[in-house]
Amino acid sequence: MRDATTHSASEAGATGELPLLGRARELADLRTALKESSAGHGELVLLTGEPGIGKTRLATALGELAQAEGHRVAWARGWDGGGAPAFWPWVQVVRAVAADRDDEQLRGDLGAGARWVAQLAPELRERLDLPEAGDLESEQARFALFDAVTVFLRNAAEREPLVILLDDVHTADLPSLLMLTFLARMLGEARVLTVTTHHEAGPRRPEVDGIFGELTRFGRRLDLTGLEDDDLRALVVHRSGADPSEELVHSLRTLTEGNPFYSDEVVRLLVAQGRIDRPPGDRARVLPDSVRDAIRRRLLPLRADVRETLEIAAVQGRDFDLTTLERVAGAGRPELLERLDDALAVQLIEEAPAPAGSFRFAHGLIRETLYGDLTATRRARLHAAVGDALERAGASETELAHHFVEAASVGDPGKALEHAERAGHEALAALAYERAADLFDAALAALDMLDAPDDRRRGELLLLRGHAQMQAGGDTARATLMSAIDLARRVGDSDLLARAALSLGGFGLSPGMVDDVLVAVLEEALEGIGPDGGALRARLLVRLAVALYYSDTIPRREELVQEALTIARELDDPPTLAYVLDQGHIATSGPYTTERSLAWAHELFALADDVGDPELAVRAHSWQIDLLLELDDLPGADMAIEALDRIATDSRDPRARAYIP
């Protein structure tokens, strides 16, 4: 009889994390992938499903299994609180893989790409005394970064098979997703199994949808669905010690559609109310509001000061720390720890393994419920307070920008402007072009909140945003740069107009077509800065020559390039001279300029060393090879290819590799 075997929740109910329910098939699938990756056939597996479906729990079970079988497991978790640095998931992965290697092993695994990987984890540069990566604002630099990280992970996996677990990648920045796409293409012959978790709830930008679509081409999806009745029955028994009725199991499945987290929340509520012997309700409720309501009911018994502390924590993000709480709440550490103990006791939060004083919400929906229930004014004020606390602690510009931008409506829009602009520059330096564009956009929004917005400042921000969009390959870059040009005209800023015109000229040429708008803007900029424009004039001249490449103006292009060269040489400005030679070759290349272009290439080799730009050397070597082949100088071309081979590994430029057997 069921009555004879039924116990009260206090006698037999279990707390803490649920056992892995209903995932035997998926875990067996992942175990096969683990075995294949160990044999050198790596792959990408994307665990998908709605929030709370058990993706992280399944990934955790895989990680435990992998560790038991001798694999190195590197965890990285997404950050949905805002303010995370660019490539945050990969920063965590690199640090995890590097942590247990001695310097000699680490240097060997990093190989020639060490300086690029150190862009993600600067402590590696200090540890191994690595040089700076140099100029990072180009597609080639981002390729070099992606390639270097991929090579590092592949090399590390040769020592012991590697499992990379990326949790909540839907919260990752776009550059991190691009790196994941790059890695996914290279896994076929590596001892690396990469498993990601993400859900598709909520709006996403079209470019992010495109990346997830591409990821499924190089990896495979494993869609998790709700638990079956037997698994839900096991859940109730685990939480309450009671053998549930069929009616309760059916009602639970109808209400939660078998979602493990939602089901667990409802069962916890029934246990707390002593209603485990009755169905959760006679009518189905809409999810996830019903679960949020269950979470709200779990929050109701908390004292007001505990609830307020958790609200501050929710503004920080899913992960939060005691030091920031202390500064924002204005309470002493003993008092705060007492409040957090109350939240720990009802399993709303959990202690993070490191560093000391770190906590995280037991589930993202708990944090989301607390954050979403804040009024707009209180949320903004808390962001301002958290931003002030983090500023005193020396937090990153990206993190500060997030909080001060969220607080701008009730706080200090000037702070939001300053930190967003600085964070935008940092994102550009880290090759996170899409993030940089968003940050400059946030800076522009903050600028509009000032009592007296500065139009020249707006023009600079538009120029920066346009530059970031162009580096990211966005279609909106040209419109942004044209807005900067229009503003420069309006305020009479010839310098801003000239720099915006140069960025506008950074777009590739359309075969056989002359961009009349670009030509007109470059000519207008030249007229605006006049004959004494110095380096800026030299750059404008040679860019105009390039823009006129498909026109019948060979003499004029020659004249423009020669004037630019004269200015650059008189200035004794190596970066400008390198720019003019590089662009001048494009503008004037033809059957009668081969010898001169060769001389320019040799000059560029020396300049590349002077300005510390290995990519410039790659470009010069690349077209030097073409020129030597045009002259039928096969021995010279072979020597040039050997020279390119020597720098290809370090620069990791895809164009260089195209020449290498």
XYZ file of C-alpha atoms in Angstrom:
661
model
C 0.000 0.000 0.000
C 1.266 3.450 -0.868
C 0.344 4.845 2.556
C 2.714 2.404 4.206
C 5.681 3.589 2.146
C 4.988 7.315 2.118
C 7.143 9.517 4.354
C 7.076 13.203 5.139
C 9.388 15.510 3.238
C 11.344 16.222 6.391
C 12.005 12.517 6.866
C 12.907 11.427 3.353
C 12.942 14.452 1.060
C 16.232 15.414 -0.533
C 17.650 18.878 -1.025
C 20.401 20.128 -3.306
C 20.976 19.291 -6.946
C 18.737 16.771 -8.655
C 20.207 13.546 -9.985
C 20.487 13.385 -13.756
C 16.997 12.380 -14.864
C 15.854 11.308 -18.308
C 19.138 11.874 -20.140
C 20.500 8.337 -20.581
C 20.295 8.493 -24.381
C 21.908 11.927 -24.634
C 24.681 11.009 -22.203
C 25.419 7.841 -24.188
C 25.628 9.968 -27.343
C 28.063 12.350 -25.684
C 30.100 9.461 -24.338
C 30.519 8.186 -27.903
C 31.659 11.655 -28.972
C 34.105 11.626 -26.049
C 35.571 8.347 -27.226
C 35.848 9.586 -30.812
C 37.571 12.808 -29.775
C 40.085 10.842 -27.736
C 40.968 8.992 -30.946
C 41.563 12.267 -32.793
C 38.102 12.900 -34.238
C 36.930 15.980 -32.382
C 33.638 17.716 -32.927
C 31.295 20.439 -31.730
C 28.043 19.473 -30.016
C 25.458 22.156 -29.275
C 23.136 21.274 -26.392
C 19.976 23.282 -26.952
C 16.614 23.618 -25.302
C 14.525 26.055 -23.337
C 15.789 27.596 -20.092
C 15.785 25.086 -17.260
C 15.687 22.007 -19.497
C 18.895 20.596 -17.979
C 21.591 21.538 -20.484
C 24.111 22.565 -17.831
C 23.313 19.510 -15.723
C 24.007 17.225 -18.695
C 27.224 19.084 -19.531
C 28.310 18.731 -15.901
C 27.695 14.972 -16.028
C 29.780 14.772 -19.196
C 32.571 16.772 -17.551
C 32.620 14.439 -14.557
C 32.704 11.421 -16.855
C 35.475 12.942 -18.985
C 37.639 13.702 -15.953
C 37.189 10.168 -14.678
C 38.417 8.855 -18.040
C 41.538 11.030 -18.112
C 40.403 13.978 -20.225
C 41.339 17.560 -19.396
C 38.104 19.505 -18.869
C 37.965 23.283 -19.365
C 34.752 24.975 -18.258
C 33.677 28.439 -19.368
C 30.424 30.052 -18.367
C 28.641 32.930 -20.037
C 27.987 36.160 -18.199
C 24.555 37.748 -18.514
C 25.105 40.610 -16.080
C 26.811 42.858 -18.622
C 30.298 44.304 -18.511
C 32.204 41.116 -19.321
C 35.427 41.611 -21.294
C 35.544 40.663 -24.943
C 36.063 36.948 -25.611
C 35.203 36.183 -21.973
C 34.388 32.459 -22.549
C 37.717 31.985 -24.321
C 39.601 33.870 -21.623
C 38.298 31.264 -19.181
C 39.208 28.371 -21.479
C 42.753 29.620 -22.098
C 43.326 30.158 -18.386
C 41.961 26.709 -17.520
C 44.125 24.923 -20.085
C 47.255 26.896 -19.188
C 46.835 26.540 -15.427
C 48.360 23.091 -14.936
C 51.220 23.355 -17.419
C 54.761 24.317 -16.533
C 56.394 27.120 -18.485
C 58.197 24.822 -20.916
C 55.050 22.843 -21.747
C 53.002 26.010 -22.035
C 55.487 27.671 -24.372
C 55.534 24.546 -26.553
C 51.732 24.343 -26.717
C 51.394 28.053 -27.523
C 53.978 27.885 -30.304
C 54.451 30.883 -32.544
C 51.017 32.247 -31.653
C 51.902 32.854 -28.009
C 51.723 36.642 -28.263
C 48.239 36.440 -29.761
C 46.877 34.083 -27.121
C 48.311 36.435 -24.503
C 45.883 39.067 -25.818
C 43.159 37.057 -24.086
C 45.118 36.235 -20.932
C 47.719 38.976 -20.293
C 49.145 37.026 -17.370
C 50.693 34.675 -19.946
C 52.701 37.600 -21.334
C 54.148 38.294 -17.898
C 54.681 34.619 -17.143
C 56.544 33.828 -20.383
C 57.949 37.311 -21.115
C 56.081 37.572 -24.426
C 56.091 40.608 -26.751
C 53.012 42.682 -27.453
C 50.880 41.485 -30.363
C 51.229 44.793 -32.191
C 48.550 46.408 -34.336
C 45.315 44.501 -33.785
C 42.783 46.485 -35.769
C 42.378 44.349 -38.862
C 40.688 41.220 -40.101
C 44.107 39.579 -40.423
C 44.831 40.247 -36.757
C 41.571 38.640 -35.714
C 42.329 35.654 -37.924
C 45.733 35.414 -36.237
C 44.097 35.459 -32.806
C 41.550 32.775 -33.710
C 44.198 30.610 -35.344
C 46.612 30.970 -32.430
C 43.976 29.949 -29.876
C 42.937 26.982 -32.037
C 46.537 25.808 -32.431
C 47.097 26.179 -28.684
C 44.074 24.020 -27.869
C 44.990 21.404 -30.461
C 48.564 21.223 -29.156
C 47.382 21.006 -25.558
C 45.051 18.155 -26.504
C 47.988 16.152 -27.834
C 49.201 15.806 -24.248
C 45.784 14.717 -22.978
C 42.428 14.791 -24.768
C 40.564 18.018 -24.097
C 36.896 18.663 -23.398
C 35.755 22.284 -23.642
C 32.400 22.989 -21.999
C 30.950 26.397 -22.902
C 27.872 27.096 -20.801
C 25.229 29.675 -21.794
C 26.876 30.713 -25.067
C 23.712 32.660 -25.924
C 25.080 35.274 -23.498
C 28.478 35.412 -25.232
C 29.606 38.421 -27.234
C 29.602 38.179 -31.014
C 33.414 37.939 -31.328
C 33.382 34.912 -28.998
C 30.810 33.231 -31.221
C 32.928 33.987 -34.277
C 35.904 32.326 -32.591
C 33.734 29.298 -31.803
C 32.778 29.087 -35.475
C 36.447 29.214 -36.444
C 37.340 26.477 -33.957
C 34.437 24.281 -35.080
C 35.903 24.097 -38.591
C 39.229 22.851 -37.245
C 38.081 20.088 -34.886
C 37.907 17.173 -37.310
C 41.428 15.875 -36.659
C 41.896 17.219 -33.126
C 41.548 15.487 -29.780
C 39.134 18.202 -28.710
C 35.447 17.767 -27.917
C 33.630 21.088 -27.572
C 30.157 21.073 -26.038
C 28.088 24.241 -25.729
C 24.801 24.993 -24.041
C 22.410 27.668 -25.189
C 18.741 28.464 -25.354
C 16.917 30.379 -28.036
C 14.443 32.261 -25.865
C 14.253 36.003 -26.357
C 15.266 38.237 -29.265
C 18.618 37.875 -30.980
C 20.337 40.014 -33.548
C 20.228 38.652 -37.117
C 24.012 38.265 -37.248
C 23.905 36.108 -34.102
C 21.206 33.915 -35.636
C 23.437 33.570 -38.688
C 26.354 32.403 -36.571
C 24.272 29.786 -34.759
C 23.077 28.594 -38.143
C 26.674 28.257 -39.294
C 27.644 26.428 -36.107
C 25.138 23.703 -36.919
C 26.911 23.206 -40.257
C 30.211 22.372 -38.575
C 28.776 20.802 -35.426
C 25.548 19.107 -34.493
C 22.630 20.000 -32.278
C 21.426 17.845 -29.450
C 17.991 19.160 -28.529
C 16.846 18.419 -24.999
C 13.144 17.974 -24.403
C 11.016 17.671 -21.273
C 11.085 14.773 -18.844
C 8.740 11.836 -19.257
C 6.273 10.788 -16.567
C 8.627 8.219 -15.000
C 11.318 10.860 -14.605
C 8.864 13.350 -13.095
C 7.740 10.656 -10.681
C 11.362 10.094 -9.679
C 11.757 13.852 -9.158
C 8.798 13.980 -6.763
C 10.099 10.979 -4.836
C 13.551 12.556 -4.602
C 12.208 15.851 -3.236
C 9.440 14.562 -0.972
C 9.960 10.883 -0.280
C 6.347 10.431 -1.397
C 5.156 8.198 -4.212
C 3.045 10.638 -6.278
C -0.356 9.922 -7.744
C -0.783 9.582 -11.482
C -2.981 12.672 -11.341
C -0.182 14.737 -9.785
C 2.391 13.519 -12.321
C 0.058 14.247 -15.232
C -0.825 17.686 -13.851
C 2.857 18.464 -13.274
C 3.711 17.484 -16.840
C 0.843 19.597 -18.214
C 1.939 22.594 -16.187
C 5.685 22.407 -16.815
C 5.865 20.391 -20.048
C 8.468 18.282 -18.291
C 10.993 21.110 -17.861
C 13.240 19.839 -15.034
C 13.879 23.214 -13.427
C 10.263 24.372 -13.682
C 9.049 20.991 -12.409
C 11.477 21.077 -9.514
C 10.364 24.586 -8.543
C 6.699 23.566 -8.498
C 7.441 20.405 -6.503
C 9.513 22.393 -3.977
C 6.560 24.736 -3.539
C 4.128 21.850 -3.057
C 6.436 20.263 -0.489
C 6.792 23.566 1.390
C 2.987 23.982 1.446
C 2.354 20.365 2.439
C 0.346 19.773 -0.724
C 2.457 17.072 -2.347
C -0.537 14.714 -2.247
C -2.578 17.060 -4.442
C -2.087 18.250 -8.039
C -0.390 21.645 -8.454
C -3.477 23.152 -10.057
C -6.604 22.374 -11.994
C -5.642 24.486 -14.983
C -2.422 24.890 -16.889
C -0.633 28.198 -16.499
C 1.558 29.950 -18.976
C 5.309 29.431 -18.629
C 7.632 30.850 -17.580
C 5.401 33.256 -15.595
C 4.144 30.389 -13.488
C 7.689 29.442 -12.551
C 8.589 33.045 -11.872
C 5.590 33.103 -9.587
C 6.933 29.997 -7.864
C 10.276 31.756 -7.440
C 8.541 34.854 -6.095
C 6.753 32.710 -3.535
C 10.088 31.260 -2.456
C 11.284 34.834 -1.971
C 8.276 35.892 0.110
C 9.469 34.437 3.460
C 12.751 36.323 3.193
C 13.261 39.369 5.371
C 13.179 42.674 3.546
C 16.911 43.240 4.025
C 17.695 39.799 2.545
C 15.496 40.543 -0.472
C 17.184 43.931 -0.948
C 20.611 42.301 -0.788
C 19.604 39.787 -3.461
C 18.297 42.614 -5.640
C 21.699 44.301 -5.472
C 23.299 40.961 -6.343
C 20.933 40.549 -9.308
C 22.085 43.896 -10.692
C 25.669 42.610 -10.556
C 24.693 39.537 -12.584
C 24.260 35.834 -12.033
C 27.655 35.810 -10.322
C 28.303 38.375 -7.609
C 30.821 39.115 -4.897
C 30.636 40.071 -1.255
C 32.921 43.113 -1.523
C 30.673 44.898 -4.015
C 27.578 43.987 -2.018
C 29.180 45.468 1.083
C 29.918 48.772 -0.647
C 26.471 49.098 -2.210
C 24.327 47.839 0.665
C 26.092 49.955 3.262
C 26.054 47.042 5.688
C 28.923 45.327 7.456
C 30.271 42.021 6.213
C 28.982 39.959 9.182
C 25.467 41.300 8.630
C 25.640 40.613 4.886
C 26.890 37.085 5.445
C 23.938 36.488 7.751
C 21.571 37.682 5.020
C 23.260 35.490 2.425
C 23.063 32.522 4.791
C 19.277 32.890 4.708
C 19.337 32.784 0.909
C 21.759 29.843 0.934
C 19.485 27.938 3.295
C 16.600 28.010 0.803
C 18.970 27.330 -2.106
C 18.334 30.585 -3.958
C 22.088 31.138 -4.205
C 25.200 29.018 -3.885
C 28.809 29.683 -3.041
C 31.136 29.845 -6.017
C 34.324 27.775 -5.754
C 36.623 30.776 -6.219
C 37.598 33.430 -5.408
C 36.666 33.678 -1.751
C 33.540 35.726 -1.140
C 32.010 34.849 -4.521
C 28.456 33.623 -4.975
C 26.089 32.864 -7.833
C 22.343 32.459 -8.169
C 21.320 28.824 -8.212
C 19.656 29.405 -11.580
C 19.577 32.256 -14.042
C 15.777 32.521 -13.749
C 16.087 33.369 -10.050
C 18.354 36.271 -10.899
C 16.133 37.222 -13.854
C 13.012 37.270 -11.652
C 14.625 39.514 -9.051
C 16.061 41.834 -11.690
C 12.872 41.968 -13.728
C 10.745 42.840 -10.696
C 12.777 45.970 -9.952
C 11.187 49.247 -10.964
C 13.055 51.053 -13.723
C 14.116 53.802 -11.333
C 15.394 51.446 -8.625
C 17.188 49.324 -11.208
C 18.965 52.373 -12.617
C 19.918 53.629 -9.146
C 21.311 50.254 -8.182
C 23.338 50.143 -11.400
C 24.759 53.546 -10.474
C 25.665 52.326 -6.977
C 27.214 49.110 -8.282
C 29.131 51.118 -10.883
C 30.518 53.431 -8.203
C 31.580 50.457 -6.079
C 33.265 48.732 -8.999
C 34.971 51.965 -10.034
C 36.574 52.207 -6.598
C 37.670 48.585 -6.960
C 39.363 49.251 -10.310
C 36.980 47.164 -12.439
C 37.327 46.943 -16.200
C 36.055 49.726 -18.421
C 33.620 47.309 -20.055
C 32.033 46.430 -16.729
C 31.883 50.061 -15.635
C 30.390 51.097 -18.962
C 27.616 48.530 -18.593
C 26.522 49.768 -15.175
C 26.877 53.504 -15.830
C 25.045 53.234 -19.166
C 22.177 51.395 -17.442
C 22.177 54.124 -14.780
C 22.454 57.090 -17.139
C 18.767 58.047 -16.968
C 18.952 58.741 -13.209
C 22.702 58.932 -12.706
C 25.574 60.690 -14.405
C 25.386 60.453 -18.211
C 28.848 61.996 -18.360
C 30.265 58.941 -16.580
C 28.363 56.664 -18.930
C 29.829 58.541 -21.877
C 33.418 58.401 -20.624
C 33.396 54.732 -19.665
C 31.526 53.601 -22.761
C 34.015 55.397 -25.000
C 37.010 53.949 -23.143
C 35.477 50.480 -23.221
C 34.891 50.916 -26.940
C 38.586 51.598 -27.485
C 39.458 48.518 -25.400
C 37.078 46.401 -27.457
C 38.701 47.642 -30.675
C 42.123 46.728 -29.315
C 40.801 43.260 -28.417
C 39.434 42.751 -31.977
C 35.868 42.736 -30.614
C 34.626 45.072 -33.341
C 30.922 44.352 -32.883
C 31.161 45.023 -29.152
C 33.074 48.229 -29.848
C 30.339 49.460 -32.185
C 27.691 48.819 -29.514
C 29.739 50.650 -26.883
C 30.266 53.698 -29.083
C 26.537 53.630 -29.784
C 25.906 53.635 -26.014
C 28.316 56.550 -25.669
C 26.336 58.464 -28.286
C 23.103 57.787 -26.379
C 24.723 59.043 -23.165
C 25.967 62.141 -24.970
C 22.376 62.992 -25.916
C 21.443 63.004 -22.215
C 23.890 65.792 -21.382
C 22.531 69.290 -20.894
C 24.749 70.666 -23.676
C 25.863 67.857 -26.028
C 29.092 68.608 -27.876
C 28.672 68.145 -31.626
C 32.406 67.690 -32.167
C 32.395 64.916 -29.564
C 29.436 63.387 -31.380
C 31.388 63.465 -34.617
C 34.345 61.686 -33.016
C 32.049 58.997 -31.632
C 30.335 58.542 -34.983
C 33.741 58.143 -36.594
C 34.739 55.542 -34.008
C 31.483 53.651 -34.408
C 31.814 53.680 -38.172
C 35.386 52.416 -37.931
C 34.290 49.554 -35.657
C 31.387 48.667 -37.943
C 33.690 48.658 -40.949
C 36.175 46.334 -39.215
C 33.268 44.021 -38.360
C 32.140 44.018 -41.981
C 28.809 45.620 -41.156
C 26.555 47.126 -43.826
C 25.815 50.135 -41.608
C 29.384 51.453 -41.487
C 29.092 53.644 -44.565
C 25.906 55.332 -43.316
C 27.542 56.001 -39.938
C 30.631 57.521 -41.543
C 28.488 59.669 -43.832
C 26.689 60.925 -40.706
C 30.069 61.914 -39.265
C 30.938 63.681 -42.511
C 27.625 65.575 -42.543
C 28.170 66.659 -38.936
C 31.747 67.761 -39.717
C 30.392 69.938 -42.509
C 27.763 71.404 -40.200
C 30.247 72.395 -37.487
C 33.040 73.303 -39.895
C 35.516 70.694 -38.623
C 37.824 70.010 -41.570
C 40.039 67.643 -39.592
C 37.101 65.423 -38.600
C 35.818 65.461 -42.169
C 39.226 64.396 -43.479
C 39.562 61.506 -41.017
C 36.017 60.340 -41.727
C 36.730 60.492 -45.459
C 39.782 58.268 -44.944
C 37.680 55.711 -43.070
C 35.038 55.877 -45.784
C 37.801 55.133 -48.251
C 38.623 51.954 -46.359
C 35.914 50.021 -48.164
C 37.090 47.711 -50.920
C 36.928 48.727 -54.546
C 34.063 47.448 -56.691
C 35.562 45.968 -59.888
C 35.231 48.345 -62.807
C 33.341 50.987 -60.833
C 34.247 54.380 -59.443
C 32.567 55.416 -56.186
C 31.638 58.984 -57.114
C 30.453 59.803 -53.583
C 33.774 58.696 -52.108
C 35.753 60.631 -54.702
C 33.741 63.794 -54.003
C 34.185 63.436 -50.227
C 37.952 62.886 -50.535
C 38.304 65.925 -52.799
C 36.209 67.986 -50.390
C 38.411 66.858 -47.505
C 41.581 67.802 -49.386
C 40.212 71.234 -50.107
C 39.209 71.628 -46.461
C 42.624 70.882 -44.949
C 44.525 72.768 -47.658
C 48.122 72.361 -48.831
C 49.556 72.346 -45.313
C 47.622 69.302 -44.148
C 50.754 67.270 -43.483
C 50.373 63.521 -42.961
C 46.595 63.703 -43.223
C 46.876 65.320 -46.647
C 49.324 62.639 -47.825
C 46.928 59.895 -46.794
C 43.961 61.610 -48.429
C 45.887 62.076 -51.668
C 46.835 58.436 -51.997
C 43.339 57.264 -50.995
C 41.890 59.479 -53.708
C 44.291 57.892 -56.167
C 43.034 54.441 -55.162
C 39.408 55.575 -55.454
C 40.120 56.715 -59.035
C 41.719 53.385 -60.034
C 38.955 52.414 -62.477
C 38.754 55.860 -64.060
C 40.596 57.056 -67.165
C 42.897 59.262 -65.089
C 46.274 57.535 -65.052
C 48.241 60.812 -65.125
C 46.175 62.222 -62.264
C 46.631 59.103 -60.139
C 50.375 59.307 -60.696
C 50.348 62.965 -59.757
C 48.378 62.301 -56.554
C 50.678 59.482 -55.467
C 53.821 61.470 -56.191
C 52.573 64.444 -54.177
C 51.685 62.116 -51.305
C 55.155 60.531 -51.447
C 56.838 63.925 -51.430
C 54.910 64.997 -48.337
C 55.528 61.706 -46.512
C 59.265 61.753 -47.201
C 59.594 65.394 -46.146
C 57.761 64.645 -42.897
C 60.105 61.749 -42.080
C 57.015 59.901 -40.878
C 57.516 56.104 -41.322
C 53.851 55.084 -40.714
C 52.594 57.641 -43.230
C 55.278 56.735 -45.772
C 54.421 53.045 -45.383
C 50.738 53.841 -45.892
C 51.449 55.893 -49.016
C 53.718 53.249 -50.557
C 51.239 50.485 -49.797
C 48.244 52.350 -51.211
C 50.279 53.939 -53.995
C 51.146 50.500 -55.343
C 47.422 49.685 -55.556
C 46.600 53.005 -57.208
C 49.298 52.897 -59.912
C 49.988 49.209 -60.550
C 50.231 48.416 -64.225
C 52.510 46.862 -66.859
C 54.935 49.802 -66.740
C 55.269 50.140 -62.973
C 56.630 46.699 -62.064
C 60.226 47.775 -61.395
C 59.128 50.753 -59.331
C 56.682 48.639 -57.322
C 59.507 46.206 -56.581
C 61.595 49.051 -55.216
C 58.639 50.183 -53.104
C 58.221 46.636 -51.776
C 61.849 46.577 -50.604
C 61.340 49.940 -48.931
C 58.219 48.641 -47.224
C 60.117 45.683 -45.746
C 62.320 48.074 -43.787
C 59.414 50.329 -42.857
C 57.413 47.362 -41.546
C 60.185 46.725 -39.034
C 60.349 50.420 -38.111
C 56.614 50.695 -37.412
C 56.292 47.199 -35.912
C 53.698 46.020 -38.431
C 54.352 42.440 -39.593
C 51.128 42.463 -41.618
C 52.561 45.257 -43.747
C 55.563 43.044 -44.463
C 53.207 40.219 -45.453
C 51.382 42.445 -47.911
C 54.635 43.693 -49.406
C 56.031 40.155 -49.737
C 52.771 38.980 -51.282
C 52.782 41.497 -54.088
C 56.566 41.209 -54.457
C 56.020 37.559 -55.430
C 53.447 38.575 -58.034
C 55.799 41.198 -59.457
C 58.719 38.766 -59.699
C 56.513 36.236 -61.459
C 55.450 38.940 -63.923
C 59.149 39.459 -64.687
C 59.682 35.681 -65.077
C 62.198 35.878 -62.213
C 61.474 32.412 -60.840
C 64.582 32.197 -58.604
C 63.716 35.582 -57.127
C 60.085 34.501 -56.608
C 61.252 31.342 -54.831
C 63.427 33.419 -52.506
C 60.512 35.771 -51.847
C 58.262 32.813 -51.030
C 60.874 31.537 -48.576
C 60.962 34.971 -46.950
C 57.179 34.999 -46.751
C 57.267 31.515 -45.248
C 59.452 32.818 -42.438
C 56.974 35.484 -41.424
C 53.758 33.580 -42.198
C 53.833 31.528 -39.017
C 54.260 34.588 -36.833
C 51.773 36.823 -38.616
C 49.244 34.057 -39.373
C 47.933 36.107 -42.283
C 45.645 33.956 -44.487
C 46.931 35.679 -47.640
C 50.475 34.728 -46.708
C 49.507 31.114 -46.209
C 47.995 30.971 -49.677
C 51.545 31.230 -51.052
C 53.003 28.554 -48.789
C 52.950 24.904 -49.985
